[in-house]
mmCIF file of C-alpha atoms in Angstrom:
data_model
loop_
_atom_site.group_PDB
_atom_site.id
_atom_site.type_symbol
_atom_site.label_atom_id
_atom_site.label_comp_id
_atom_site.label_asym_id
_atom_site.label_seq_id
_atom_site.Cartn_x
_atom_site.Cartn_y
_atom_site.Cartn_z
ATOM 1 C CA UNK A 1 -37.235 5.956 -72.982
ATOM 2 C CA UNK A 2 -33.928 4.970 -71.540
ATOM 3 C CA UNK A 3 -33.591 1.918 -69.443
ATOM 4 C CA UNK A 4 -32.483 2.482 -65.866
ATOM 5 C CA UNK A 5 -29.725 0.280 -64.569
ATOM 6 C CA UNK A 6 -30.063 -1.069 -61.072
ATOM 7 C CA UNK A 7 -27.071 -1.967 -58.946
ATOM 8 C CA UNK A 8 -27.042 -5.373 -57.343
ATOM 9 C CA UNK A 9 -28.205 -5.250 -53.719
ATOM 10 C CA UNK A 10 -25.662 -6.719 -51.311
ATOM 11 C CA UNK A 11 -26.884 -9.539 -49.151
ATOM 12 C CA UNK A 12 -27.334 -8.753 -45.504
ATOM 13 C CA UNK A 13 -26.381 -11.455 -43.067
ATOM 14 C CA UNK A 14 -29.247 -13.318 -41.556
ATOM 15 C CA UNK A 15 -29.776 -13.018 -37.819
ATOM 16 C CA UNK A 16 -28.121 -15.725 -35.726
ATOM 17 C CA UNK A 17 -30.139 -18.869 -35.421
ATOM 18 C CA UNK A 18 -31.801 -18.442 -38.843
ATOM 19 C CA UNK A 19 -31.072 -20.309 -41.989
ATOM 20 C CA UNK A 20 -30.182 -18.779 -45.262
ATOM 21 C CA UNK A 21 -27.184 -17.769 -47.311
ATOM 22 C CA UNK A 22 -25.849 -15.370 -44.642
ATOM 23 C CA UNK A 23 -26.636 -17.534 -41.614
ATOM 24 C CA UNK A 24 -23.854 -17.853 -39.069
ATOM 25 C CA UNK A 25 -22.613 -21.063 -37.541
ATOM 26 C CA UNK A 26 -24.319 -22.174 -34.342
ATOM 27 C CA UNK A 27 -22.721 -20.776 -31.183
ATOM 28 C CA UNK A 28 -19.963 -22.834 -29.581
ATOM 29 C CA UNK A 29 -20.960 -25.077 -26.768
ATOM 30 C CA UNK A 30 -19.983 -24.156 -23.242
ATOM 31 C CA UNK A 31 -17.375 -26.908 -23.218
ATOM 32 C CA UNK A 32 -15.770 -25.538 -26.395
ATOM 33 C CA UNK A 33 -15.763 -22.034 -24.932
ATOM 34 C CA UNK A 34 -14.118 -23.310 -21.747
ATOM 35 C CA UNK A 35 -11.494 -25.173 -23.783
ATOM 36 C CA UNK A 36 -10.773 -22.002 -25.764
ATOM 37 C CA UNK A 37 -10.458 -20.029 -22.542
ATOM 38 C CA UNK A 38 -8.121 -22.669 -21.125
ATOM 39 C CA UNK A 39 -5.919 -22.341 -24.238
ATOM 40 C CA UNK A 40 -5.798 -18.535 -23.964
ATOM 41 C CA UNK A 41 -5.391 -18.354 -20.175
ATOM 42 C CA UNK A 42 -1.627 -19.039 -20.034
ATOM 43 C CA UNK A 43 -1.002 -16.241 -22.533
ATOM 44 C CA UNK A 44 -3.179 -13.832 -20.596
ATOM 45 C CA UNK A 45 -1.509 -14.715 -17.304
ATOM 46 C CA UNK A 46 2.016 -14.569 -18.733
ATOM 47 C CA UNK A 47 1.334 -11.114 -20.217
ATOM 48 C CA UNK A 48 0.177 -9.855 -16.863
ATOM 49 C CA UNK A 49 3.103 -11.440 -15.028
ATOM 50 C CA UNK A 50 5.529 -9.850 -17.495
ATOM 51 C CA UNK A 51 3.834 -6.464 -17.013
ATOM 52 C CA UNK A 52 4.056 -6.893 -13.243
ATOM 53 C CA UNK A 53 7.760 -7.789 -13.471
ATOM 54 C CA UNK A 54 8.525 -4.737 -15.616
ATOM 55 C CA UNK A 55 6.577 -2.429 -13.324
ATOM 56 C CA UNK A 56 8.267 -3.885 -10.242
ATOM 57 C CA UNK A 57 11.648 -3.280 -11.874
ATOM 58 C CA UNK A 58 10.727 0.352 -12.568
ATOM 59 C CA UNK A 59 9.297 0.734 -9.062
ATOM 60 C CA UNK A 60 12.501 -0.671 -7.543
ATOM 61 C CA UNK A 61 14.626 1.789 -9.491
ATOM 62 C CA UNK A 62 12.349 4.647 -8.450
ATOM 63 C CA UNK A 63 12.499 3.509 -4.817
ATOM 64 C CA UNK A 64 16.312 3.529 -4.860
ATOM 65 C CA UNK A 65 16.287 7.037 -6.321
ATOM 66 C CA UNK A 66 13.767 8.180 -3.724
ATOM 67 C CA UNK A 67 15.839 6.712 -0.874
ATOM 68 C CA UNK A 68 18.977 8.428 -2.204
ATOM 69 C CA UNK A 69 17.107 11.730 -2.418
ATOM 70 C CA UNK A 70 15.714 11.312 1.100
ATOM 71 C CA UNK A 71 19.232 10.697 2.430
ATOM 72 C CA UNK A 72 20.509 13.816 0.641
ATOM 73 C CA UNK A 73 17.573 15.862 1.945
ATOM 74 C CA UNK A 74 18.150 14.562 5.478
ATOM 75 C CA UNK A 75 21.848 15.502 5.369
ATOM 76 C CA UNK A 76 21.032 18.960 4.022
ATOM 77 C CA UNK A 77 18.216 19.370 6.540
ATOM 78 C CA UNK A 78 20.508 18.520 9.455
ATOM 79 C CA UNK A 79 23.084 20.969 8.114
ATOM 80 C CA UNK A 80 20.458 23.725 7.955
ATOM 81 C CA UNK A 81 19.199 22.821 11.436
ATOM 82 C CA UNK A 82 22.710 23.039 12.891
ATOM 83 C CA UNK A 83 23.380 26.354 11.129
ATOM 84 C CA UNK A 84 20.080 27.718 12.444
ATOM 85 C CA UNK A 85 20.947 26.820 16.026
ATOM 86 C CA UNK A 86 24.499 28.144 15.628
ATOM 87 C CA UNK A 87 23.013 31.449 14.450
ATOM 88 C CA UNK A 88 20.583 31.465 17.393
ATOM 89 C CA UNK A 89 23.414 30.767 19.854
ATOM 90 C CA UNK A 90 25.431 33.568 18.263
ATOM 91 C CA UNK A 91 22.489 35.968 18.626
ATOM 92 C CA UNK A 92 21.986 34.930 22.268
ATOM 93 C CA UNK A 93 25.649 35.532 22.994
ATOM 94 C CA UNK A 94 25.532 38.963 21.310
ATOM 95 C CA UNK A 95 22.542 39.735 23.531
ATOM 96 C CA UNK A 96 24.773 39.128 26.550
ATOM 97 C CA UNK A 97 23.983 35.498 27.391
ATOM 98 C CA UNK A 98 27.048 33.404 28.242
ATOM 99 C CA UNK A 99 27.959 30.601 25.829
ATOM 100 C CA UNK A 100 27.069 27.864 28.315
ATOM 101 C CA UNK A 101 23.609 29.323 28.946
ATOM 102 C CA UNK A 102 22.947 29.680 25.204
ATOM 103 C CA UNK A 103 23.988 26.055 24.625
ATOM 104 C CA UNK A 104 21.841 24.812 27.515
ATOM 105 C CA UNK A 105 18.849 26.774 26.203
ATOM 106 C CA UNK A 106 19.364 25.245 22.763
ATOM 107 C CA UNK A 107 19.650 21.749 24.235
ATOM 108 C CA UNK A 108 16.508 22.331 26.329
ATOM 109 C CA UNK A 109 14.432 23.474 23.358
ATOM 110 C CA UNK A 110 15.611 20.543 21.235
ATOM 111 C CA UNK A 111 14.955 18.135 24.124
ATOM 112 C CA UNK A 112 11.406 19.460 24.465
ATOM 113 C CA UNK A 113 10.759 18.985 20.731
ATOM 114 C CA UNK A 114 12.177 15.443 20.976
ATOM 115 C CA UNK A 115 9.909 14.648 23.939
ATOM 116 C CA UNK A 116 6.821 15.854 22.044
ATOM 117 C CA UNK A 117 7.824 13.806 18.975
ATOM 118 C CA UNK A 118 8.434 10.661 21.072
ATOM 119 C CA UNK A 119 5.065 11.075 22.824
ATOM 120 C CA UNK A 120 3.336 11.406 19.454
ATOM 121 C CA UNK A 121 5.205 8.362 18.158
ATOM 122 C CA UNK A 122 4.088 6.275 21.145
ATOM 123 C CA UNK A 123 0.514 7.395 20.538
ATOM 124 C CA UNK A 124 0.741 6.215 16.908
ATOM 125 C CA UNK A 125 2.388 2.842 17.645
ATOM 126 C CA UNK A 126 -0.853 0.870 18.217
ATOM 127 C CA UNK A 127 -1.916 1.675 14.653
ATOM 128 C CA UNK A 128 0.964 -0.468 13.372
ATOM 129 C CA UNK A 129 -0.680 -3.602 14.787
ATOM 130 C CA UNK A 130 -3.466 -3.456 12.128
ATOM 131 C CA UNK A 131 -5.856 -4.875 14.719
ATOM 132 C CA UNK A 132 -9.046 -4.366 12.671
ATOM 133 C CA UNK A 133 -7.488 -6.146 9.687
ATOM 134 C CA UNK A 134 -6.319 -8.978 11.931
ATOM 135 C CA UNK A 135 -9.818 -9.379 13.342
ATOM 136 C CA UNK A 136 -11.353 -9.485 9.851
ATOM 137 C CA UNK A 137 -8.782 -11.841 8.330
ATOM 138 C CA UNK A 138 -8.519 -14.378 11.141
ATOM 139 C CA UNK A 139 -11.013 -17.127 11.714
ATOM 140 C CA UNK A 140 -12.657 -16.704 15.101
ATOM 141 C CA UNK A 141 -12.103 -19.595 17.494
ATOM 142 C CA UNK A 142 -14.826 -22.199 17.744
ATOM 143 C CA UNK A 143 -16.919 -21.252 20.804
ATOM 144 C CA UNK A 144 -17.373 -24.939 21.640
ATOM 145 C CA UNK A 145 -13.631 -25.185 22.319
ATOM 146 C CA UNK A 146 -13.123 -21.817 24.038
ATOM 147 C CA UNK A 147 -12.781 -23.411 27.490
ATOM 148 C CA UNK A 148 -9.842 -25.485 26.199
ATOM 149 C CA UNK A 149 -7.675 -22.442 25.351
ATOM 150 C CA UNK A 150 -4.375 -22.521 27.187
ATOM 151 C CA UNK A 151 -2.702 -19.422 28.612
ATOM 152 C CA UNK A 152 0.153 -19.565 26.093
ATOM 153 C CA UNK A 153 -2.309 -19.627 23.149
ATOM 154 C CA UNK A 154 -3.981 -16.319 24.037
ATOM 155 C CA UNK A 155 -3.225 -13.291 21.916
ATOM 156 C CA UNK A 156 -0.745 -10.914 23.603
ATOM 157 C CA UNK A 157 -2.267 -7.972 21.703
ATOM 158 C CA UNK A 158 -5.728 -6.950 22.952
ATOM 159 C CA UNK A 159 -8.400 -6.120 20.426
ATOM 160 C CA UNK A 160 -9.500 -2.514 20.074
ATOM 161 C CA UNK A 161 -11.628 -1.473 23.020
ATOM 162 C CA UNK A 162 -10.461 -4.302 25.307
ATOM 163 C CA UNK A 163 -8.881 -3.503 28.618
ATOM 164 C CA UNK A 164 -5.430 -4.864 29.401
ATOM 165 C CA UNK A 165 -5.200 -6.579 32.773
ATOM 166 C CA UNK A 166 -1.831 -6.870 34.450
#
């Protein structure tokens, strides 16, 4: 009979905390881990700061392009708006309306649209105060000292839901 050759069996590492030929070193102490983290922290922070700087540079360039495009769009939009109203005035005049009446009608319609836009803008203005964020991010005054508040220290902006007294 022929002899069968057996291949050497590779050693498997022993589980952590056991002894033997494949045993790993004991885990680092917490102090050693903290020291290692302290050594790596500047590199981690500097990488993130560099990434932030590069992204801010790209964002700044994109913002300038966006602003330039908005200006171009605004100029073109005004040109279209003026051409539209010139065409409307021309049509009104062809329909028999005098030039002055057509111009006054155009001014009236535009004035009405402006008034609606201004009213909407005034309605939206209180949202710019970020009153809920201010309430959550400011430390409330100590109630023990509330009677010592002077008139000039009071907030000029009422909180949401408060009535304004004049």
